[in-house]
Amino acid sequence: MVTGDHPNTAVAIGKSVGIMDIETDPISVTMAGLPSGEMPSAVVNGEDLEQMTPDILDDILLHSHELIFARMKPEQKLQIVESCQRLGAVVTVTGDGINDAAAIRRADVGIAMGGGAAYTTKCADIILLDDNFSSIVSGIEEGRLMYDNLKKCLLYAL
């Protein structure tokens, strides 16, 4: 999860939506105290990310199971998207503000909230008209159902 919110707020939201285990207290990753090896859950602050090289960011992404980036600036959001893509991940970015536009545009799938900034909706691949994140899950379920049905039709026709 990447957000401009305060780390404590970001962790609370991450725990409430299941991104982070409720029982676990995340490790705060800084340049002064970079942990080695696997990290079950971690939080990276925007100020600390400014001091990190792309290689360090890649290591954090590879070795963290639950990861939240907090207090991120728009250019840092873009940097994280590019790093995830460099590591071979398919990246989806959701947002509603003009500060999210660059990351939404660069992501493999950009999702904008319909009530958000006009430029952000122009950059997005998908626009959520109801501004509800659960619509993403419903859309994926419907898409998978359509894919399965098409596959069955094609197999039957052959």
mmCIF file of C-alpha atoms in Angstrom:
data_model
loop_
_atom_site.group_PDB
_atom_site.id
_atom_site.type_symbol
_atom_site.label_atom_id
_atom_site.label_comp_id
_atom_site.label_asym_id
_atom_site.label_seq_id
_atom_site.Cartn_x
_atom_site.Cartn_y
_atom_site.Cartn_z
ATOM 1 C CA MET A 1 0.000 0.000 0.000
ATOM 2 C CA VAL A 2 1.323 3.431 -0.945
ATOM 3 C CA THR A 3 -0.258 6.526 0.568
ATOM 4 C CA GLY A 4 0.388 10.126 1.487
ATOM 5 C CA ASP A 5 -1.141 9.532 4.924
ATOM 6 C CA HIS A 6 0.723 9.507 8.247
ATOM 7 C CA PRO A 7 2.356 6.109 9.014
ATOM 8 C CA ASN A 8 0.049 5.424 11.990
ATOM 9 C CA THR A 9 -3.039 6.142 9.878
ATOM 10 C CA ALA A 10 -1.689 4.034 7.004
ATOM 11 C CA VAL A 11 -1.003 1.056 9.292
ATOM 12 C CA ALA A 12 -4.482 1.308 10.857
ATOM 13 C CA ILE A 13 -6.093 1.327 7.391
ATOM 14 C CA GLY A 14 -3.833 -1.511 6.207
ATOM 15 C CA LYS A 15 -4.840 -3.632 9.184
ATOM 16 C CA SER A 16 -8.538 -2.854 8.793
ATOM 17 C CA VAL A 17 -8.608 -3.954 5.129
ATOM 18 C CA GLY A 18 -6.404 -7.024 5.582
ATOM 19 C CA ILE A 19 -3.190 -5.793 3.956
ATOM 20 C CA MET A 20 -1.381 -6.166 7.263
ATOM 21 C CA ASP A 21 -1.890 -8.687 10.076
ATOM 22 C CA ILE A 22 -3.774 -7.141 12.996
ATOM 23 C CA GLU A 23 -1.551 -8.872 15.575
ATOM 24 C CA THR A 24 1.756 -7.773 14.028
ATOM 25 C CA ASP A 25 3.519 -4.493 14.714
ATOM 26 C CA PRO A 26 5.364 -3.464 11.541
ATOM 27 C CA ILE A 27 9.080 -2.714 11.450
ATOM 28 C CA SER A 28 9.909 0.884 10.572
ATOM 29 C CA VAL A 29 12.457 0.733 7.761
ATOM 30 C CA THR A 30 14.985 3.581 7.691
ATOM 31 C CA MET A 31 18.409 4.096 6.151
ATOM 32 C CA ALA A 32 19.880 4.023 9.653
ATOM 33 C CA GLY A 33 18.295 0.679 10.467
ATOM 34 C CA LEU A 34 17.862 -1.430 7.362
ATOM 35 C CA PRO A 35 16.978 -4.944 8.531
ATOM 36 C CA SER A 36 18.595 -7.861 6.756
ATOM 37 C CA GLY A 37 16.658 -10.864 5.592
ATOM 38 C CA GLU A 38 12.902 -11.351 5.516
ATOM 39 C CA MET A 39 10.561 -8.782 7.080
ATOM 40 C CA PRO A 40 7.089 -10.026 8.003
ATOM 41 C CA SER A 41 5.632 -6.499 7.936
ATOM 42 C CA ALA A 42 7.219 -3.115 7.418
ATOM 43 C CA VAL A 43 6.492 0.591 7.018
ATOM 44 C CA VAL A 44 8.636 2.947 4.939
ATOM 45 C CA ASN A 45 8.310 6.704 5.444
ATOM 46 C CA GLY A 46 8.647 9.109 2.499
ATOM 47 C CA GLU A 47 11.556 10.960 4.096
ATOM 48 C CA ASP A 48 13.471 7.696 4.446
ATOM 49 C CA LEU A 49 12.691 6.644 0.865
ATOM 50 C CA GLU A 50 14.319 9.861 -0.417
ATOM 51 C CA GLN A 51 17.658 8.620 0.948
ATOM 52 C CA MET A 52 17.370 5.115 -0.512
ATOM 53 C CA THR A 53 18.843 3.941 -3.799
ATOM 54 C CA PRO A 54 16.692 1.966 -6.265
ATOM 55 C CA ASP A 55 18.569 -1.211 -5.257
ATOM 56 C CA ILE A 56 17.647 -0.761 -1.596
ATOM 57 C CA LEU A 57 14.011 -0.156 -2.558
ATOM 58 C CA ASP A 58 14.064 -3.337 -4.649
ATOM 59 C CA ASP A 59 15.454 -5.313 -1.677
ATOM 60 C CA ILE A 60 12.704 -3.966 0.594
ATOM 61 C CA LEU A 61 10.042 -4.896 -1.957
ATOM 62 C CA LEU A 62 11.471 -8.397 -2.377
ATOM 63 C CA HIS A 63 11.934 -9.185 1.313
ATOM 64 C CA SER A 64 8.727 -7.758 2.834
ATOM 65 C CA HIS A 65 5.571 -9.816 3.043
ATOM 66 C CA GLU A 66 3.356 -6.945 4.228
ATOM 67 C CA LEU A 67 4.555 -3.502 3.207
ATOM 68 C CA ILE A 68 3.143 -0.005 3.606
ATOM 69 C CA PHE A 69 4.689 3.174 2.218
ATOM 70 C CA ALA A 70 3.458 6.265 4.095
ATOM 71 C CA ARG A 71 3.887 10.035 3.609
ATOM 72 C CA MET A 72 4.752 9.504 -0.054
ATOM 73 C CA LYS A 73 5.061 12.363 -2.518
ATOM 74 C CA PRO A 74 3.730 11.936 -6.085
ATOM 75 C CA GLU A 75 7.213 11.332 -7.518
ATOM 76 C CA GLN A 76 7.868 8.688 -4.858
ATOM 77 C CA LYS A 77 4.634 6.894 -5.772
ATOM 78 C CA LEU A 78 5.871 6.812 -9.349
ATOM 79 C CA GLN A 79 9.283 5.527 -8.210
ATOM 80 C CA ILE A 80 7.620 2.656 -6.321
ATOM 81 C CA VAL A 81 5.457 1.734 -9.336
ATOM 82 C CA GLU A 82 8.541 1.659 -11.580
ATOM 83 C CA SER A 83 10.476 -0.427 -9.066
ATOM 84 C CA CYS A 84 7.660 -2.990 -8.792
ATOM 85 C CA GLN A 85 7.461 -3.213 -12.588
ATOM 86 C CA ARG A 86 11.236 -3.615 -12.840
ATOM 87 C CA LEU A 87 10.891 -6.605 -10.495
ATOM 88 C CA GLY A 88 8.306 -8.145 -12.825
ATOM 89 C CA ALA A 89 5.111 -7.301 -10.939
ATOM 90 C CA VAL A 90 1.881 -6.281 -12.610
ATOM 91 C CA VAL A 91 0.992 -3.009 -10.891
ATOM 92 C CA THR A 92 -2.440 -1.518 -10.273
ATOM 93 C CA VAL A 93 -2.742 1.990 -8.856
ATOM 94 C CA THR A 94 -5.925 3.563 -7.534
ATOM 95 C CA GLY A 95 -6.343 7.220 -6.706
ATOM 96 C CA ASP A 96 -8.508 10.278 -6.964
ATOM 97 C CA GLY A 97 -6.219 13.271 -6.722
ATOM 98 C CA ILE A 98 -3.975 15.037 -9.195
ATOM 99 C CA ASN A 99 -1.048 13.802 -7.072
ATOM 100 C CA ASP A 100 -1.914 10.218 -8.110
ATOM 101 C CA ALA A 101 -2.038 10.912 -11.865
ATOM 102 C CA ALA A 102 1.588 10.091 -12.744
ATOM 103 C CA ALA A 103 1.510 6.746 -10.906
ATOM 104 C CA ILE A 104 -1.909 5.879 -12.375
ATOM 105 C CA ARG A 105 -0.641 6.652 -15.878
ATOM 106 C CA ARG A 106 2.531 4.533 -15.455
ATOM 107 C CA ALA A 107 0.809 1.545 -13.802
ATOM 108 C CA ASP A 108 -0.201 -1.493 -15.819
ATOM 109 C CA VAL A 109 -3.787 -0.829 -14.701
ATOM 110 C CA GLY A 110 -4.739 2.647 -13.502
ATOM 111 C CA ILE A 111 -7.997 3.043 -11.597
ATOM 112 C CA ALA A 112 -9.416 6.495 -10.845
ATOM 113 C CA MET A 113 -12.333 7.437 -8.663
ATOM 114 C CA GLY A 114 -15.099 9.056 -10.703
ATOM 115 C CA GLY A 115 -15.445 11.915 -8.249
ATOM 116 C CA GLY A 116 -11.732 12.702 -8.378
ATOM 117 C CA ALA A 117 -9.646 15.162 -10.369
ATOM 118 C CA ALA A 118 -10.516 15.398 -14.070
ATOM 119 C CA TYR A 119 -6.921 14.870 -15.212
ATOM 120 C CA THR A 120 -6.603 11.746 -13.065
ATOM 121 C CA THR A 121 -9.694 10.222 -14.672
ATOM 122 C CA LYS A 122 -8.196 10.944 -18.123
ATOM 123 C CA CYS A 123 -5.005 9.068 -17.161
ATOM 124 C CA ALA A 124 -6.838 6.008 -15.844
ATOM 125 C CA ASP A 125 -7.690 2.781 -17.639
ATOM 126 C CA ILE A 126 -10.731 2.237 -15.402
ATOM 127 C CA ILE A 127 -12.959 4.824 -13.716
ATOM 128 C CA LEU A 128 -15.010 3.796 -10.686
ATOM 129 C CA LEU A 129 -18.219 5.783 -10.993
ATOM 130 C CA ASP A 130 -19.404 4.859 -7.499
ATOM 131 C CA ASP A 131 -16.044 5.608 -5.784
ATOM 132 C CA ASN A 132 -16.265 2.238 -4.016
ATOM 133 C CA PHE A 133 -13.223 -0.044 -3.806
ATOM 134 C CA SER A 134 -15.435 -3.140 -3.572
ATOM 135 C CA SER A 135 -16.432 -2.415 -7.191
ATOM 136 C CA ILE A 136 -12.919 -3.491 -8.196
ATOM 137 C CA VAL A 137 -13.451 -6.915 -6.637
ATOM 138 C CA SER A 138 -16.885 -7.233 -8.280
ATOM 139 C CA GLY A 139 -15.398 -6.286 -11.639
ATOM 140 C CA ILE A 140 -12.655 -8.893 -11.345
ATOM 141 C CA GLU A 141 -15.199 -11.570 -10.402
ATOM 142 C CA GLU A 142 -17.418 -10.659 -13.376
ATOM 143 C CA GLY A 143 -14.412 -10.619 -15.710
ATOM 144 C CA ARG A 144 -13.290 -14.068 -14.595
ATOM 145 C CA LEU A 145 -16.817 -15.415 -15.055
ATOM 146 C CA MET A 146 -16.978 -13.979 -18.596
ATOM 147 C CA TYR A 147 -13.543 -15.437 -19.395
ATOM 148 C CA ASP A 148 -14.601 -18.889 -18.201
ATOM 149 C CA ASN A 149 -17.830 -18.716 -20.213
ATOM 150 C CA LEU A 150 -16.004 -17.637 -23.371
ATOM 151 C CA LYS A 151 -13.511 -20.452 -22.919
ATOM 152 C CA LYS A 152 -16.366 -22.978 -22.587
ATOM 153 C CA CYS A 153 -18.066 -21.604 -25.734
ATOM 154 C CA LEU A 154 -14.865 -21.845 -27.753
ATOM 155 C CA LEU A 155 -14.161 -25.393 -26.572
ATOM 156 C CA TYR A 156 -17.725 -26.393 -27.449
ATOM 157 C CA ALA A 157 -17.433 -24.836 -30.928
ATOM 158 C CA LEU A 158 -14.212 -26.758 -31.608
#
